[in-house]
Amino acid sequence: MKTPPDSHAMPATLASLTGQGVEAIDTPALVIDLDAMERNLARMAAFARTHGMRLRPHAKMHKSAALAALQMQAGAVGVCVQKTSEAEALATAGVTDLYISNEVIDPAKLQRVATLAQRLQAAGGRLAIAVDSLEGIARLAAAVEGRAAGAAQTLVDVFVEIDVGQGRCGVPPGEAAVVLAQAIAAHDGLRFAGLQAYHGRAQHQRGVDERRHAIALAAQAVQRTRALIEAAGLPLPLVTGAGTGTFALETASGVWGELQAGSYLFMDADYAANVHDPAQPAFEHALFIKSQVISAGATHAVCDAGHKSHAIDSGLPRVHALPGQGAMTFANGGDEHGILHLAEAGGELPKIGDTVWLIPGHCDPTVNLHDGLIGVRGGLAQGTVERIIRVDARGALT
Amino acid sequence: MKTPPDSHAMPATLASLTGQGVEAIDTPALVIDLDAMERNLARMAAFARTHGMRLRPHAKMHKSAALAALQMQAGAVGVCVQKTSEAEALATAGVTDLYISNEVIDPAKLQRVATLAQRLQAAGGRLAIAVDSLEGIARLAAAVEGRAAGAAQTLVDVFVEIDVGQGRCGVPPGEAAVVLAQAIAAHDGLRFAGLQAYHGRAQHQRGVDERRHAIALAAQAVQRTRALIEAAGLPLPLVTGAGTGTFALETASGVWGELQAGSYLFMDADYAANVHDPAQPAFEHALFIKSQVISAGATHAVCDAGHKSHAIDSGLPRVHALPGQGAMTFANGGDEHGILHLAEAGGELPKIGDTVWLIPGHCDPTVNLHDGLIGVRGGLAQGTVERIIRVDARGALT
């Protein structure tokens, strides 16, 4: 896969930052500590390699073809996305192996899925998608029908999603999955690729034992379903799933063959609040919001970053104090403001004009608020902007 | 002011919807019920006219020059924004009277503020800004210094922000505001324009009496500050503030001269949860998320709208059941999913492929997630797309 250019159609104000010091970054802005990110990238790649696991990171997190390319250069087989338009945006920016790990139902959208599958196949790549209903399979098959599959014989890889504890999409483990696997196999253009088994809820259970219990139950459900599918005469090529909170558990189970973790690359405050499982590598915070103090009173200071610059679905940002800065807490100040208090008595509040760095609560929807990520080399305090990473699928909702 | 074109540089998939039926709108998407929006527009305009109040709606809500133009055609004197880049985006799209109702501190950003002020003045318009510190005034004055002010003599209108209960920006009411007003008046390029007095917390206090109490205290604080400023020999031209939750109270107080309400145009679930104050017009929901059911199980259905398509800082969306649909509740399904349950026993869950309409919890950050708003005429059930409204300042954070 060729590496897409870093910054096509980027806002000029971002593009012009390359080569400048951190102090030149206007606020609020989303900044990547490239050194930390690259360490995270290498740790995850080493884990997958060592354990013989396929790694297909979830690009719903970074929405960036440049970062997908870095992940694939480090050994990832491709990336996941959640939306058709996300897949299209990343394909346009050069990614050729994409898995829409989600259900697509609209006929017009499924036509786009089929077109994208042809496009990827022509580029030597592949498209996969998840299903959890006969209706979904029939609609997908109708969109694919009559389209040339080329040398690969089938056009789209199809995973049956089973609900292993998330309580969202997916059929119950067991017979329902067999019925869907058979329905997929009955269509010429579709290839039954295996099971999508992602336990989203387990990712953020704080204790290691809780997560271990949740994934053990999920593994049993997958095993039981696999046995039924194989007993029905269908080979089951792959079980895919796992996230940044639990991937060492799925790996150890021997049941999963592919890991979909995405947040490991940036790490957010929510994942960092998990008790660390020593079986998996530790990741560093690599995604930060640079903000500036615009108001300072006797009891608090106010910075220019509110929930239009960072998502708060998984909690507020944490303040990342640089050496010399006192510890601070962040309170919600609305769409455009953050309210800063001292965490300990006796310190000094930041002054008007000071820079305050924040660690977002949840990286995925935070990245989606920004057109570009500002990659800094040499640390947040005195580093230099090395590259601007375009959020190619920013706002790609459909 | 000339009306900007509806859809410059819009995603082609949105632009091509004009003239098509609602069923052609891909999901998830943000849809405006134009009939409801226009009734809201007229009701607010009539209220301001009847009560002799200036109306300067907050464009942080819609971020759209086309909607600002509609508001100004209906009598608004201009619009507010929160960010310099928001002001720039709306100015580029044709808005000439803008008030940045927020503090700007960064010297480079203040240069942009000064440039924008010159540009608006040259177009026959005006820029205003808020301050709450001597440091902020000195920095603003430095940026304005040496720039020709033209016939208006001063280049920028400056409001002193006082904290009337929000607990965010603003100096305490009283002497501190006098000091700032005098500092503004001492600079050639700046005009002391009055007080910014917005009580954000009061907007969402549910009971009418609570809101009345909060605004009564705010009014006393403003009156006291006004008396001190006037006693110091400075005329106080205008007090500006108020939001959709309380504007009838600020109006009745006789203290405020300008209303900044913004959400009235779209109304969201959070504002609708307030007990209605009969002194102010009732507004209708005009902003909706069109979503589609992509998965359906025995206990719940799943739609394709999660918190990447709607903000949840002020609560989850409410399901807007169309005639024939049963009442449903919406639970958070993560970034890309919403989980639907029946609100009452005995009903029927929607089926795969069904459309489900949602009312966002908070309109401002929801709009900021979308490049365009799809304006529908004739209702959500069977209407037609009349126009696409560009979110000109989408992502304008700085």
PDB file of C-alpha atoms in Angstrom, chain A residues 26-28 60 63 82-83 102-103 105-106 109 112 132-133 135 139 167-170 292-295 300 302 304 307-309 312-313 333 335-337 339 352-353 362 364-365 368-371 394 397-398, chain B residues 26-28 60 63 82-83 102-103 105-106 109 112 132-133 135 139 167-170 292-295 300 302 304 307-309 312-313 333 335-337 339 352-353 362 364-365 368-371 394 397-398:
ATOM      1  CA  ASP A  26      -3.245  27.848  17.936  1.00  0.00           C
ATOM      2  CA  THR A  27      -5.685  26.585  20.554  1.00  0.00           C
ATOM      3  CA  PRO A  28      -7.615  24.465  21.091  1.00  0.00           C
ATOM      4  CA  LYS A  60     -12.863   4.399  13.760  1.00  0.00           C
ATOM      5  CA  LYS A  63      -9.975   7.945  10.870  1.00  0.00           C
ATOM      6  CA  GLN A  82     -17.684   1.185  11.401  1.00  0.00           C
ATOM      7  CA  LYS A  83     -19.242   3.053   8.507  1.00  0.00           C
ATOM      8  CA  ASN A 102     -20.816  -3.280  11.565  1.00  0.00           C
ATOM      9  CA  GLU A 103     -24.166  -3.906   9.897  1.00  0.00           C
ATOM     10  CA  ILE A 105     -28.804  -2.250   5.726  1.00  0.00           C
ATOM     11  CA  ASP A 106     -29.730   0.567   3.370  1.00  0.00           C
ATOM     12  CA  LYS A 109     -25.450   2.212   0.881  1.00  0.00           C
ATOM     13  CA  ARG A 112     -21.668   1.684  -2.399  1.00  0.00           C
ATOM     14  CA  ASP A 132     -26.462 -10.144  11.979  1.00  0.00           C
ATOM     15  CA  SER A 133     -29.677 -10.872  10.046  1.00  0.00           C
ATOM     16  CA  GLU A 135     -32.465  -9.532   5.835  1.00  0.00           C
ATOM     17  CA  ARG A 139     -29.764  -7.091   0.848  1.00  0.00           C
ATOM     18  CA  GLY A 167     -25.898  -6.084  24.290  1.00  0.00           C
ATOM     19  CA  ARG A 168     -25.976  -4.208  21.014  1.00  0.00           C
ATOM     20  CA  CYS A 169     -25.781  -5.796  17.563  1.00  0.00           C
ATOM     21  CA  GLY A 170     -25.220  -9.461  16.833  1.00  0.00           C
ATOM     22  CA  GLN A 292      -4.944  28.266  26.563  1.00  0.00           C
ATOM     23  CA  VAL A 293      -6.106  30.048  29.687  1.00  0.00           C
ATOM     24  CA  ILE A 294      -8.372  32.919  28.630  1.00  0.00           C
ATOM     25  CA  SER A 295      -9.764  33.956  32.015  1.00  0.00           C
ATOM     26  CA  HIS A 300     -10.482  29.069  39.104  1.00  0.00           C
ATOM     27  CA  VAL A 302     -10.833  29.027  32.368  1.00  0.00           C
ATOM     28  CA  ASP A 304     -10.512  27.633  25.717  1.00  0.00           C
ATOM     29  CA  HIS A 307     -16.764  19.724  24.565  1.00  0.00           C
ATOM     30  CA  LYS A 308     -16.699  20.994  20.993  1.00  0.00           C
ATOM     31  CA  SER A 309     -12.968  20.218  21.090  1.00  0.00           C
ATOM     32  CA  ILE A 312     -17.007  13.766  27.116  1.00  0.00           C
ATOM     33  CA  ASP A 313     -19.068  10.586  26.640  1.00  0.00           C
ATOM     34  CA  GLY A 333     -17.404  24.672  31.204  1.00  0.00           C
ATOM     35  CA  ASP A 335     -19.131  23.826  24.531  1.00  0.00           C
ATOM     36  CA  GLU A 336     -16.123  26.133  24.421  1.00  0.00           C
ATOM     37  CA  HIS A 337     -14.683  26.357  27.953  1.00  0.00           C
ATOM     38  CA  ILE A 339     -12.810  25.220  34.182  1.00  0.00           C
ATOM     39  CA  ILE A 352      -4.032  34.273  31.446  1.00  0.00           C
ATOM     40  CA  GLY A 353      -2.202  33.187  28.306  1.00  0.00           C
ATOM     41  CA  HIS A 362     -12.245   9.157  24.847  1.00  0.00           C
ATOM     42  CA  ASP A 364     -12.410   8.170  19.025  1.00  0.00           C
ATOM     43  CA  PRO A 365     -15.120  10.857  19.167  1.00  0.00           C
ATOM     44  CA  ASN A 368     -13.817  13.105  14.967  1.00  0.00           C
ATOM     45  CA  LEU A 369     -14.154  16.745  16.061  1.00  0.00           C
ATOM     46  CA  HIS A 370     -10.914  17.752  14.308  1.00  0.00           C
ATOM     47  CA  ASP A 371      -9.804  18.059  10.683  1.00  0.00           C
ATOM     48  CA  ARG A 394     -13.743  13.148   9.957  1.00  0.00           C
ATOM     49  CA  LEU A 397     -21.089   9.201   9.616  1.00  0.00           C
ATOM     50  CA  THR A 398     -23.080   7.287   7.022  1.00  0.00           C
TER      51      THR A 398
ATOM     52  CA  ASP B  26     -28.828   8.692   3.905  1.00  0.00           C
ATOM     53  CA  THR B  27     -28.446   8.053   7.625  1.00  0.00           C
ATOM     54  CA  PRO B  28     -27.472   9.278  10.088  1.00  0.00           C
ATOM     55  CA  LYS B  60     -22.444  29.145  18.075  1.00  0.00           C
ATOM     56  CA  LYS B  63     -22.660  28.047  12.785  1.00  0.00           C
ATOM     57  CA  GLN B  82     -17.695  32.278  20.705  1.00  0.00           C
ATOM     58  CA  LYS B  83     -14.549  31.890  18.674  1.00  0.00           C
ATOM     59  CA  ASN B 102     -15.935  35.491  24.768  1.00  0.00           C
ATOM     60  CA  GLU B 103     -12.379  36.319  25.781  1.00  0.00           C
ATOM     61  CA  ILE B 105      -6.029  36.243  24.651  1.00  0.00           C
ATOM     62  CA  ASP B 106      -3.527  34.879  22.151  1.00  0.00           C
ATOM     63  CA  LYS B 109      -5.445  35.427  17.334  1.00  0.00           C
ATOM     64  CA  ARG B 112      -6.854  38.141  13.330  1.00  0.00           C
ATOM     65  CA  ASP B 132     -12.637  40.204  31.554  1.00  0.00           C
ATOM     66  CA  SER B 133      -9.058  41.257  32.362  1.00  0.00           C
ATOM     67  CA  GLU B 135      -4.268  41.781  30.361  1.00  0.00           C
ATOM     68  CA  ARG B 139      -3.397  42.650  24.318  1.00  0.00           C
ATOM     69  CA  GLY B 167     -19.111  30.647  37.521  1.00  0.00           C
ATOM     70  CA  ARG B 168     -16.977  30.687  34.394  1.00  0.00           C
ATOM     71  CA  CYS B 169     -15.510  33.800  32.755  1.00  0.00           C
ATOM     72  CA  GLY B 170     -16.194  37.381  33.805  1.00  0.00           C
ATOM     73  CA  GLN B 292     -32.032   3.741  10.436  1.00  0.00           C
ATOM     74  CA  VAL B 293     -32.487   0.471  12.270  1.00  0.00           C
ATOM     75  CA  ILE B 294     -29.566  -1.801  11.353  1.00  0.00           C
ATOM     76  CA  SER B 295     -30.095  -4.605  13.873  1.00  0.00           C
ATOM     77  CA  HIS B 300     -34.147  -4.114  21.484  1.00  0.00           C
ATOM     78  CA  VAL B 302     -30.215  -0.771  17.158  1.00  0.00           C
ATOM     79  CA  ASP B 304     -27.071   3.787  13.200  1.00  0.00           C
ATOM     80  CA  HIS B 307     -22.572  10.077  19.771  1.00  0.00           C
ATOM     81  CA  LYS B 308     -20.502  10.800  16.710  1.00  0.00           C
ATOM     82  CA  SER B 309     -23.757  12.019  15.122  1.00  0.00           C
ATOM     83  CA  ILE B 312     -24.729  13.832  24.628  1.00  0.00           C
ATOM     84  CA  ASP B 313     -23.302  16.423  27.019  1.00  0.00           C
ATOM     85  CA  GLY B 333     -24.860   2.453  22.123  1.00  0.00           C
ATOM     86  CA  ASP B 335     -19.951   6.229  18.983  1.00  0.00           C
ATOM     87  CA  GLU B 336     -22.004   4.802  16.125  1.00  0.00           C
ATOM     88  CA  HIS B 337     -25.057   3.092  17.611  1.00  0.00           C
ATOM     89  CA  ILE B 339     -30.163   1.230  21.369  1.00  0.00           C
ATOM     90  CA  ILE B 352     -34.456  -3.657  10.215  1.00  0.00           C
ATOM     91  CA  GLY B 353     -34.429  -0.857   7.657  1.00  0.00           C
ATOM     92  CA  HIS B 362     -28.189  19.656  22.811  1.00  0.00           C
ATOM     93  CA  ASP B 364     -25.039  23.373  19.475  1.00  0.00           C
ATOM     94  CA  PRO B 365     -22.454  20.593  19.701  1.00  0.00           C
ATOM     95  CA  ASN B 368     -20.882  20.998  15.034  1.00  0.00           C
ATOM     96  CA  LEU B 369     -20.611  17.294  14.133  1.00  0.00           C
ATOM     97  CA  HIS B 370     -22.167  17.840  10.690  1.00  0.00           C
ATOM     98  CA  ASP B 371     -21.054  19.577   7.498  1.00  0.00           C
ATOM     99  CA  ARG B 394     -18.219  23.470  11.616  1.00  0.00           C
ATOM    100  CA  LEU B 397     -12.633  25.815  17.345  1.00  0.00           C
ATOM    101  CA  THR B 398      -9.899  28.405  17.616  1.00  0.00           C
TER     102      THR B 398
END
